[in-house]
Amino acid sequence: MTTASPSPPFESMATDSEPVDSNPTPTPPNPAQQPQLLHLSFNQDHGCFSAGTDHGFRIFNCDPFREIFRRDFGPRGAVGLVHMLFRCNILTLVGAAAPEPLYSPNKVMIWDDHQSRCIGELSFRSEVKSVRLRRDRIVVVLVQKIFVYNFADLKLLHQIETIANPKGLCEVSHLGPQAVLVCPGLQKGQIRVEHYGSKRTKFIVAHDSRLACFALTQDGRLLATASSKGTLIRVFNALDGSLLQEVRRGADRAEIHSLAFSSDAHWLAVSSDKGTVHVFNLKVDSGSLGSLGNDKSRSPPNSSSPPNQSAISSLSFMKGVLPRYFSSEWSVAKFHLQEGLEYIVAFGHQKNTVVVIGMDGSFYRCEFDPVNGGEMTQLEYYNFLKPEETL
């Protein structure tokens, strides 16, 4: 059960609602203090990222890299989740579990940074695990339920029950008038796809083991999934549920931390606890997936992303005789990081670049060779938690 208290975060919000009382005044940051990082997330176009800390939150631009602003709420102002709505003044905040939190971890607070205050809230009976934003929707994920709200008036539009989802796995498309929402189903390894435009629900059995991570293209046509084994990543047509491609991260188990499509859906990036970022070439033309069951969906991409033949095992001619490992499709490019840390990956706005942000405060920009592959070239590195380094 939820309660909503909206007030106008932007022009389309209803104007007859009362504002939320809890409006902390940001305090000046202490330049000598390095905060504890609690959460990281990219915005919808991967041009910015948000950092929730034990004192508030910070917003960074990726290209060029710089801190845009920060809000410090003091020692009781821990922000466990923070998400931007594209590049506008609206964010959602969820408090971190603490003895005396400023915001409850059971509430989603809608923050207007032009006013430096909260202008709406959504309350729940259990802890909020994640939030996803479109210009017209707020999606709130609990451990076994997902709520979809209209952004203009915070009206509840849809409830979805899921299998236990402690990571808060959920993705939503950002382009087009109608949303595509992807979340866990009610069975292990099952994906549920909600097509709100056609009012259809599609279930995909993606893996035998539990889901660890998934990603959706901005138009909602392609879906990439990884299981708790972390060895294989599968790419599906989100419209009809067909398996389009399968790539191999490695042979050993790994915890997949993030998956990301490039904006043209020609590349897929994967980060894991093995301390590596992999980039895979996708042989799927996202633009040809408009009609269900269209065979064009299996056609190779255009010449701007040539397939790297070295990424396919030289023993592929033995497919069907040797184990699948030997005929697997491998990554085109790699970048090595510190093993055991959590990193989130996205594609940069510059061609053939990847942006990596880490829970240790690290920011990397790397470039990969789309033809020859191999080790990526590091272009930039910053520690965005160190005082004054990025200001």
Short mmCIF file of N, CA and C in Angstrom, two decimals, residues 285-366:
data_model
loop_
_atom_site.label_atom_id
_atom_site.label_comp_id
_atom_site.label_asym_id
_atom_site.label_seq_id
_atom_site.Cartn_x
_atom_site.Cartn_y
_atom_site.Cartn_z
N ASP A 285 20.18 -5.54 -35.81
CA ASP A 285 19.77 -4.20 -36.23
C ASP A 285 18.50 -3.83 -35.48
N SER A 286 18.65 -2.98 -34.48
CA SER A 286 17.49 -2.62 -33.65
C SER A 286 16.39 -1.98 -34.47
N GLY A 287 16.75 -1.29 -35.54
CA GLY A 287 15.74 -0.60 -36.34
C GLY A 287 14.85 -1.53 -37.13
N SER A 288 15.22 -2.79 -37.27
CA SER A 288 14.42 -3.72 -38.06
C SER A 288 13.54 -4.61 -37.20
N LEU A 289 13.40 -4.29 -35.93
CA LEU A 289 12.63 -5.14 -35.02
C LEU A 289 11.19 -4.68 -34.86
N GLY A 290 10.73 -3.81 -35.72
CA GLY A 290 9.40 -3.23 -35.53
C GLY A 290 8.27 -4.22 -35.60
N SER A 291 8.35 -5.22 -36.50
CA SER A 291 7.27 -6.19 -36.61
C SER A 291 7.67 -7.49 -35.95
N LEU A 292 6.75 -8.10 -35.25
CA LEU A 292 7.05 -9.30 -34.49
C LEU A 292 7.45 -10.43 -35.41
N GLY A 293 8.49 -11.14 -35.00
CA GLY A 293 8.93 -12.30 -35.75
C GLY A 293 9.60 -11.96 -37.07
N ASN A 294 9.99 -10.69 -37.27
CA ASN A 294 10.63 -10.27 -38.51
C ASN A 294 12.01 -10.87 -38.60
N ASP A 295 12.30 -11.61 -39.66
CA ASP A 295 13.60 -12.25 -39.81
C ASP A 295 14.72 -11.23 -39.95
N LYS A 296 14.38 -9.99 -40.32
CA LYS A 296 15.42 -8.98 -40.45
C LYS A 296 16.11 -8.71 -39.12
N SER A 297 15.46 -9.09 -38.04
CA SER A 297 16.05 -8.85 -36.73
C SER A 297 17.34 -9.62 -36.55
N ARG A 298 17.60 -10.61 -37.38
CA ARG A 298 18.82 -11.38 -37.27
C ARG A 298 19.89 -10.92 -38.27
N SER A 299 19.62 -9.85 -39.01
CA SER A 299 20.60 -9.35 -39.97
C SER A 299 21.73 -8.64 -39.25
N PRO A 300 22.95 -8.60 -39.85
CA PRO A 300 24.07 -7.95 -39.19
C PRO A 300 23.91 -6.45 -39.19
N PRO A 301 24.62 -5.75 -38.31
CA PRO A 301 24.53 -4.30 -38.28
C PRO A 301 25.18 -3.70 -39.52
N ASN A 302 24.99 -2.37 -39.68
CA ASN A 302 25.55 -1.74 -40.86
C ASN A 302 27.06 -1.63 -40.74
N SER A 303 27.69 -1.04 -41.74
CA SER A 303 29.14 -1.06 -41.84
C SER A 303 29.83 -0.24 -40.77
N SER A 304 29.07 0.55 -40.01
CA SER A 304 29.70 1.36 -38.97
C SER A 304 30.18 0.52 -37.80
N SER A 305 29.76 -0.74 -37.69
CA SER A 305 30.23 -1.60 -36.60
C SER A 305 30.58 -2.97 -37.17
N PRO A 306 31.75 -3.09 -37.82
CA PRO A 306 32.12 -4.35 -38.46
C PRO A 306 32.34 -5.44 -37.44
N PRO A 307 31.89 -6.67 -37.72
CA PRO A 307 32.11 -7.75 -36.78
C PRO A 307 33.58 -8.08 -36.65
N ASN A 308 34.00 -8.36 -35.43
CA ASN A 308 35.39 -8.70 -35.16
C ASN A 308 35.52 -10.21 -35.16
N GLN A 309 36.14 -10.76 -36.18
CA GLN A 309 36.19 -12.21 -36.32
C GLN A 309 37.04 -12.86 -35.24
N SER A 310 37.99 -12.10 -34.68
CA SER A 310 38.83 -12.69 -33.64
C SER A 310 38.07 -12.93 -32.36
N ALA A 311 36.87 -12.31 -32.25
CA ALA A 311 36.07 -12.48 -31.04
C ALA A 311 35.34 -13.82 -31.03
N ILE A 312 35.36 -14.53 -32.16
CA ILE A 312 34.71 -15.84 -32.24
C ILE A 312 35.79 -16.91 -32.22
N SER A 313 35.59 -17.92 -31.39
CA SER A 313 36.61 -18.95 -31.22
C SER A 313 37.02 -19.57 -32.55
N SER A 314 38.33 -19.80 -32.71
CA SER A 314 38.83 -20.44 -33.93
C SER A 314 38.38 -21.89 -34.02
N LEU A 315 37.81 -22.42 -32.95
CA LEU A 315 37.31 -23.80 -32.95
C LEU A 315 35.82 -23.85 -33.23
N SER A 316 35.25 -22.76 -33.78
CA SER A 316 33.82 -22.74 -33.99
C SER A 316 33.37 -23.78 -35.00
N PHE A 317 34.29 -24.25 -35.85
CA PHE A 317 33.90 -25.28 -36.81
C PHE A 317 33.57 -26.59 -36.12
N MET A 318 33.95 -26.72 -34.84
CA MET A 318 33.66 -27.93 -34.08
C MET A 318 32.35 -27.80 -33.29
N LYS A 319 31.60 -26.74 -33.58
CA LYS A 319 30.33 -26.52 -32.86
C LYS A 319 29.45 -27.75 -32.97
N GLY A 320 28.90 -28.19 -31.87
CA GLY A 320 28.08 -29.39 -31.84
C GLY A 320 28.87 -30.61 -31.43
N VAL A 321 30.20 -30.53 -31.50
CA VAL A 321 31.05 -31.65 -31.09
C VAL A 321 31.72 -31.35 -29.75
N LEU A 322 32.36 -30.17 -29.67
CA LEU A 322 32.96 -29.73 -28.42
C LEU A 322 31.93 -28.95 -27.60
N PRO A 323 32.20 -28.76 -26.30
CA PRO A 323 31.27 -27.97 -25.48
C PRO A 323 31.08 -26.57 -26.07
N ARG A 324 29.96 -25.95 -25.70
CA ARG A 324 29.62 -24.64 -26.24
C ARG A 324 30.69 -23.59 -25.95
N TYR A 325 31.45 -23.79 -24.90
CA TYR A 325 32.50 -22.84 -24.54
C TYR A 325 33.42 -22.56 -25.71
N PHE A 326 33.74 -23.59 -26.51
CA PHE A 326 34.73 -23.46 -27.57
C PHE A 326 34.17 -22.75 -28.80
N SER A 327 32.87 -22.68 -28.93
CA SER A 327 32.28 -21.99 -30.07
C SER A 327 31.63 -20.67 -29.64
N SER A 328 31.95 -20.23 -28.43
CA SER A 328 31.33 -19.02 -27.90
C SER A 328 31.84 -17.77 -28.61
N GLU A 329 31.00 -16.74 -28.57
CA GLU A 329 31.38 -15.44 -29.08
C GLU A 329 31.92 -14.60 -27.93
N TRP A 330 33.13 -14.11 -28.08
CA TRP A 330 33.82 -13.41 -27.00
C TRP A 330 33.81 -11.90 -27.25
N SER A 331 34.25 -11.16 -26.26
CA SER A 331 34.23 -9.71 -26.37
C SER A 331 35.26 -9.21 -27.38
N VAL A 332 34.95 -8.06 -27.94
CA VAL A 332 35.87 -7.39 -28.87
C VAL A 332 36.97 -6.68 -28.10
N ALA A 333 36.61 -6.02 -27.00
CA ALA A 333 37.57 -5.21 -26.25
C ALA A 333 37.37 -5.38 -24.76
N LYS A 334 38.45 -5.12 -24.00
CA LYS A 334 38.42 -5.25 -22.55
C LYS A 334 39.11 -4.05 -21.91
N PHE A 335 38.73 -3.80 -20.67
CA PHE A 335 39.44 -2.83 -19.85
C PHE A 335 39.55 -3.41 -18.45
N HIS A 336 40.74 -3.38 -17.86
CA HIS A 336 40.97 -4.01 -16.56
C HIS A 336 40.96 -2.99 -15.43
N LEU A 337 40.24 -3.35 -14.37
CA LEU A 337 40.08 -2.52 -13.18
C LEU A 337 40.45 -3.34 -11.96
N GLN A 338 40.24 -2.76 -10.78
CA GLN A 338 40.54 -3.48 -9.55
C GLN A 338 39.47 -4.54 -9.30
N GLU A 339 39.91 -5.76 -9.06
CA GLU A 339 38.97 -6.87 -8.85
C GLU A 339 38.25 -6.72 -7.52
N GLY A 340 36.97 -7.12 -7.50
CA GLY A 340 36.20 -7.14 -6.27
C GLY A 340 35.41 -5.88 -5.98
N LEU A 341 35.64 -4.81 -6.74
CA LEU A 341 34.89 -3.58 -6.54
C LEU A 341 33.71 -3.51 -7.51
N GLU A 342 32.73 -2.69 -7.18
CA GLU A 342 31.56 -2.55 -8.04
C GLU A 342 31.75 -1.36 -8.97
N TYR A 343 31.63 -1.62 -10.26
CA TYR A 343 31.72 -0.59 -11.28
C TYR A 343 30.47 -0.61 -12.15
N ILE A 344 30.05 0.58 -12.59
CA ILE A 344 28.91 0.71 -13.49
C ILE A 344 29.44 1.29 -14.79
N VAL A 345 28.96 0.75 -15.90
CA VAL A 345 29.50 1.11 -17.20
C VAL A 345 28.42 1.72 -18.09
N ALA A 346 28.84 2.61 -18.99
CA ALA A 346 27.95 3.20 -20.00
C ALA A 346 28.81 3.61 -21.18
N PHE A 347 28.17 3.83 -22.31
CA PHE A 347 28.90 4.31 -23.48
C PHE A 347 28.94 5.83 -23.46
N GLY A 348 30.10 6.37 -23.80
CA GLY A 348 30.26 7.82 -23.83
C GLY A 348 29.63 8.44 -25.05
N HIS A 349 29.51 9.76 -25.05
CA HIS A 349 28.93 10.46 -26.18
C HIS A 349 29.92 10.57 -27.34
N GLN A 350 31.22 10.44 -27.06
CA GLN A 350 32.20 10.38 -28.13
C GLN A 350 32.22 8.97 -28.70
N LYS A 351 32.46 8.86 -29.99
CA LYS A 351 32.41 7.58 -30.68
C LYS A 351 33.42 6.60 -30.10
N ASN A 352 32.97 5.35 -29.90
CA ASN A 352 33.82 4.25 -29.44
C ASN A 352 34.46 4.52 -28.08
N THR A 353 33.73 5.19 -27.21
CA THR A 353 34.22 5.42 -25.86
C THR A 353 33.28 4.80 -24.84
N VAL A 354 33.87 4.42 -23.72
CA VAL A 354 33.14 3.82 -22.60
C VAL A 354 33.45 4.61 -21.34
N VAL A 355 32.44 4.87 -20.53
CA VAL A 355 32.60 5.56 -19.25
C VAL A 355 32.35 4.56 -18.14
N VAL A 356 33.24 4.53 -17.14
CA VAL A 356 33.13 3.60 -16.02
C VAL A 356 33.18 4.41 -14.73
N ILE A 357 32.21 4.19 -13.84
CA ILE A 357 32.23 4.82 -12.52
C ILE A 357 32.23 3.73 -11.46
N GLY A 358 33.00 3.93 -10.40
CA GLY A 358 33.17 2.90 -9.38
C GLY A 358 32.76 3.35 -8.00
N MET A 359 32.39 2.40 -7.18
CA MET A 359 32.00 2.69 -5.80
C MET A 359 33.18 3.10 -4.93
N ASP A 360 34.38 3.12 -5.50
CA ASP A 360 35.54 3.67 -4.81
C ASP A 360 35.76 5.13 -5.19
N GLY A 361 34.83 5.71 -5.96
CA GLY A 361 34.96 7.10 -6.37
C GLY A 361 35.73 7.30 -7.66
N SER A 362 35.95 6.25 -8.41
CA SER A 362 36.75 6.36 -9.63
C SER A 362 35.88 6.66 -10.84
N PHE A 363 36.42 7.46 -11.74
CA PHE A 363 35.79 7.77 -13.03
C PHE A 363 36.83 7.50 -14.12
N TYR A 364 36.48 6.64 -15.06
CA TYR A 364 37.36 6.34 -16.19
C TYR A 364 36.62 6.63 -17.49
N ARG A 365 37.36 7.17 -18.46
CA ARG A 365 36.88 7.21 -19.83
C ARG A 365 37.89 6.44 -20.68
N CYS A 366 37.39 5.47 -21.44
CA CYS A 366 38.24 4.60 -22.23
C CYS A 366 37.78 4.60 -23.68
#
